[in-house]
Amino acid sequence: MPTCSKHIIYSAKEKLHAPDQEWNFGRMVPYPEKEIRGETIINELKLRGYDSLLEETSDQDIGYLESVHSTEMINHIRSCQSLPESEAIYPHIFPYHHYGHSESEINYRMAGYFCFDVGTIIGKNTFVAAKAAADTAVQGARCLLENDRDRVFALCRPPGHHADYKHYGGYCYFNNAAAAANLLSTRGKTAILDLDYHHGNGTQGIFYHTPTVYYISIHGDPRENYPYFSGFAAEKGEGLGYGHNLNLPLSGSVGDNEYFQALDQALQKISDYNPYYLIISMGFDTFVKDPLGDFKLSEEAFRRIGTRIEQMKIPTLTCLEGGYDVDDLGDNATNYAETFLELT
Ligand code: SP5
Ligand code: ZN
C-alpha cells in the first residue's frame, strides 16, 4: 500500500508553533522562524495550480524519533505541553557541569540542559508541531521506500538540521532530515546534502560515526556565522564514519557563480558515493534578501539547484529547513519545487 500519491507533504499542525520573540545579542527581536513560513509556500504552490500535489501527513510512530534523539530530550519537549498558553521557555542556564540530577529530572526551568542556544523557544504546542514536522519527513521517506514516488518535498516546519541527539537549538527541535535518513539508510546508503545557509551541526553530529549516511554541507563560514562551533572543513567524520562528512564553508557575500562551483563539487562527491537515496536539507536563507544569511543567491538560483538535483536521478527527499525572507519564500520554494519535481 503506497503511503503517498502526491509530491509535497505538509502538516497543518505546524502553525501551532508560533514563538513571538528571540534574544539577539542581548536584545529581544521578532522571531525570524515565523509561523506564516509554511503557509506562504503553500499559498504560492496553490497560486501556480499545484493544489493536487499537496498531501497532509498522517501521524507516524514516535519510534523513528527515538532512533535519532534521546528519550529524555523528547520527553522534555513533550513535558512542555503542560505550560500555560501564554508562557514560553527561554533557556538561560547552560550547565557545563551538572551534579545531582538524572536526565529524567530535568524540568522546563532547566531547558538549557537540552538546548544549546538562547534563540529556540518552546511553547505549549511546540512538541505537537515539531513532531508533525518530523512526521512529514518520515512520511516522505516512506514514499521513497515504497517506491510510489522517487522525489518528494516535505514542508517541514519547525526546521530540524541544528537538532543533535540530545540537544535542540537554531529554531530546531527534532531533526526531520536525520529521522528520514535513518529510516532510508536501513535500505541503502544515503547521502544528505545540506543547502541551508547555516551548517547543520545536528545532522552532522547524529551521523558522524556512520558510514552509511554521508553528510555534505555548503554554508556560511562558521568563523563568521552561526553555529560558530562546527562546519569547518577539517570535520571529516570519526571511526567508521571517517571520510563520510564533508563541509564546504564559503566566506562573504557569495553569489551564484561561486555557489554553483561548490554545488558541483558536492554533487560530484555524491555521485562517487553512489547512494541509493538522497536527502536535501533545503534552506532558502541563502537568498540575496534573506535577513539572516550573507549569501547573494538570485531567484533563478533556486530553479537551477532543483534542476541539478533532479539530474542526479537518485530517489530524493527534500526537507525544508530555513529561509526567513517571508515575502519571497513562497516564490523561492515554489521555483525550487518546479524544477526538483519536474513540474515545468
Ligand atoms: C534552521 C536555521 O536556519 N536556523 C538558524 C538559526 C540562527 N539563529 C541565530 C540567529 C541570530 C540572529 N537573530 C536574527 C535577528 C534578525 N533581526
Ligand atoms: Zn539556516
Short mmCIF file of N, CA and C and ligand atoms in Angstrom, two decimals, residues 22-25 29-33 37 117 119-120 158-162 169-172 196-199 226-228 283-285 290-292 320-324, ligand 1:
data_model
loop_
_atom_site.label_atom_id
_atom_site.label_comp_id
_atom_site.label_asym_id
_atom_site.label_seq_id
_atom_site.Cartn_x
_atom_site.Cartn_y
_atom_site.Cartn_z
N GLU A 22 12.86 36.38 19.99
CA GLU A 22 14.07 35.67 20.41
C GLU A 22 15.09 36.70 20.92
N TRP A 23 16.08 36.22 21.65
CA TRP A 23 17.20 37.07 22.03
C TRP A 23 18.16 37.17 20.87
N ASN A 24 18.62 38.37 20.58
CA ASN A 24 19.63 38.56 19.56
C ASN A 24 20.69 39.48 20.15
N PHE A 25 21.81 38.90 20.58
CA PHE A 25 22.88 39.66 21.21
C PHE A 25 22.35 40.62 22.28
N VAL A 29 14.15 40.48 19.71
CA VAL A 29 13.76 40.85 18.33
C VAL A 29 12.65 39.88 17.89
N PRO A 30 11.86 40.25 16.88
CA PRO A 30 10.82 39.32 16.40
C PRO A 30 11.44 37.98 15.98
N TYR A 31 10.75 36.91 16.26
CA TYR A 31 11.26 35.56 15.95
C TYR A 31 11.29 35.36 14.44
N PRO A 32 12.47 35.12 13.85
CA PRO A 32 12.51 35.02 12.38
C PRO A 32 11.82 33.77 11.83
N GLU A 33 11.77 32.71 12.63
CA GLU A 33 11.19 31.46 12.12
C GLU A 33 9.67 31.56 12.32
N ARG A 37 5.57 30.95 7.60
CA ARG A 37 6.51 30.45 6.59
C ARG A 37 5.90 29.32 5.75
N ASP A 117 21.24 27.04 22.58
CA ASP A 117 21.30 28.49 22.36
C ASP A 117 20.12 29.18 23.05
N GLY A 119 18.02 31.16 21.47
CA GLY A 119 17.07 31.61 20.44
C GLY A 119 16.06 30.57 20.02
N THR A 120 15.89 29.53 20.80
CA THR A 120 15.00 28.44 20.38
C THR A 120 13.97 28.22 21.48
N PRO A 158 8.52 23.29 12.46
CA PRO A 158 9.85 23.91 12.53
C PRO A 158 10.92 23.07 11.82
N PRO A 159 12.04 23.75 11.45
CA PRO A 159 13.12 23.03 10.77
C PRO A 159 13.83 22.07 11.72
N GLY A 160 14.89 21.39 11.22
CA GLY A 160 15.46 20.32 12.06
C GLY A 160 16.97 20.20 12.11
N HIS A 161 17.71 20.77 11.14
CA HIS A 161 19.11 20.32 10.98
C HIS A 161 20.07 20.73 12.09
N HIS A 162 19.65 21.66 12.97
CA HIS A 162 20.52 22.00 14.11
C HIS A 162 20.31 21.07 15.31
N GLY A 169 18.15 23.38 19.20
CA GLY A 169 18.65 24.76 19.06
C GLY A 169 18.48 25.22 17.61
N GLY A 170 18.78 26.49 17.36
CA GLY A 170 18.72 27.02 15.99
C GLY A 170 17.33 26.92 15.38
N TYR A 171 16.30 27.17 16.19
CA TYR A 171 14.88 27.06 15.80
C TYR A 171 14.45 25.61 15.51
N CYS A 172 15.33 24.64 15.82
CA CYS A 172 15.07 23.23 15.51
C CYS A 172 14.89 22.43 16.79
N ASP A 196 21.08 24.63 3.46
CA ASP A 196 20.71 25.77 4.30
C ASP A 196 21.94 26.68 4.46
N TYR A 197 21.71 27.97 4.69
CA TYR A 197 22.83 28.90 4.87
C TYR A 197 23.71 28.51 6.06
N HIS A 198 23.09 27.90 7.07
CA HIS A 198 23.83 27.56 8.30
C HIS A 198 24.29 26.10 8.29
N HIS A 199 25.42 25.86 8.91
CA HIS A 199 25.88 24.47 9.00
C HIS A 199 24.90 23.64 9.84
N TYR A 226 26.68 31.69 12.64
CA TYR A 226 26.02 30.65 13.40
C TYR A 226 26.13 29.33 12.62
N PRO A 227 26.41 28.19 13.23
CA PRO A 227 26.54 27.93 14.67
C PRO A 227 27.96 28.02 15.23
N TYR A 228 28.86 28.69 14.55
CA TYR A 228 30.20 29.07 15.04
C TYR A 228 31.12 27.91 15.45
N GLY A 283 17.50 24.97 2.67
CA GLY A 283 17.25 26.28 3.26
C GLY A 283 17.18 27.32 2.16
N PHE A 284 16.31 28.31 2.34
CA PHE A 284 16.24 29.42 1.39
C PHE A 284 16.85 30.69 2.01
N ASP A 285 17.62 30.50 3.09
CA ASP A 285 18.28 31.64 3.73
C ASP A 285 19.60 32.00 3.04
N ASP A 290 17.66 37.53 2.19
CA ASP A 290 17.38 36.91 3.49
C ASP A 290 17.98 37.75 4.63
N PRO A 291 17.21 37.95 5.71
CA PRO A 291 17.73 38.78 6.81
C PRO A 291 18.81 38.09 7.65
N LEU A 292 18.95 36.77 7.56
CA LEU A 292 19.94 36.09 8.40
C LEU A 292 21.22 35.71 7.66
N LEU A 320 12.37 20.90 4.06
CA LEU A 320 12.53 22.33 4.25
C LEU A 320 13.30 22.59 5.55
N GLU A 321 14.28 23.51 5.47
CA GLU A 321 14.98 23.97 6.69
C GLU A 321 14.68 25.46 6.86
N GLY A 322 15.70 26.34 6.71
CA GLY A 322 15.47 27.76 6.96
C GLY A 322 15.01 28.54 5.73
N GLY A 323 15.05 29.87 5.87
CA GLY A 323 14.55 30.79 4.83
C GLY A 323 13.61 31.77 5.51
N TYR A 324 14.06 33.03 5.69
CA TYR A 324 13.36 33.93 6.61
C TYR A 324 12.84 35.19 5.94
C1 SP5 B 1 17.27 26.45 10.57
C2 SP5 B 1 18.03 27.73 10.64
O1 SP5 B 1 18.23 28.38 9.62
N1 SP5 B 1 18.41 28.15 11.85
C3 SP5 B 1 19.14 29.36 12.00
C4 SP5 B 1 19.34 29.72 13.42
C5 SP5 B 1 20.08 31.03 13.53
N2 SP5 B 1 19.88 31.61 14.80
C6 SP5 B 1 20.75 32.72 15.14
C7 SP5 B 1 20.18 34.00 14.67
C8 SP5 B 1 20.67 35.18 15.44
C9 SP5 B 1 20.27 36.42 14.74
N3 SP5 B 1 18.96 36.87 15.05
C10 SP5 B 1 18.28 37.44 13.90
C11 SP5 B 1 17.62 38.71 14.14
C12 SP5 B 1 17.03 39.23 12.87
N4 SP5 B 1 16.62 40.58 13.00
#
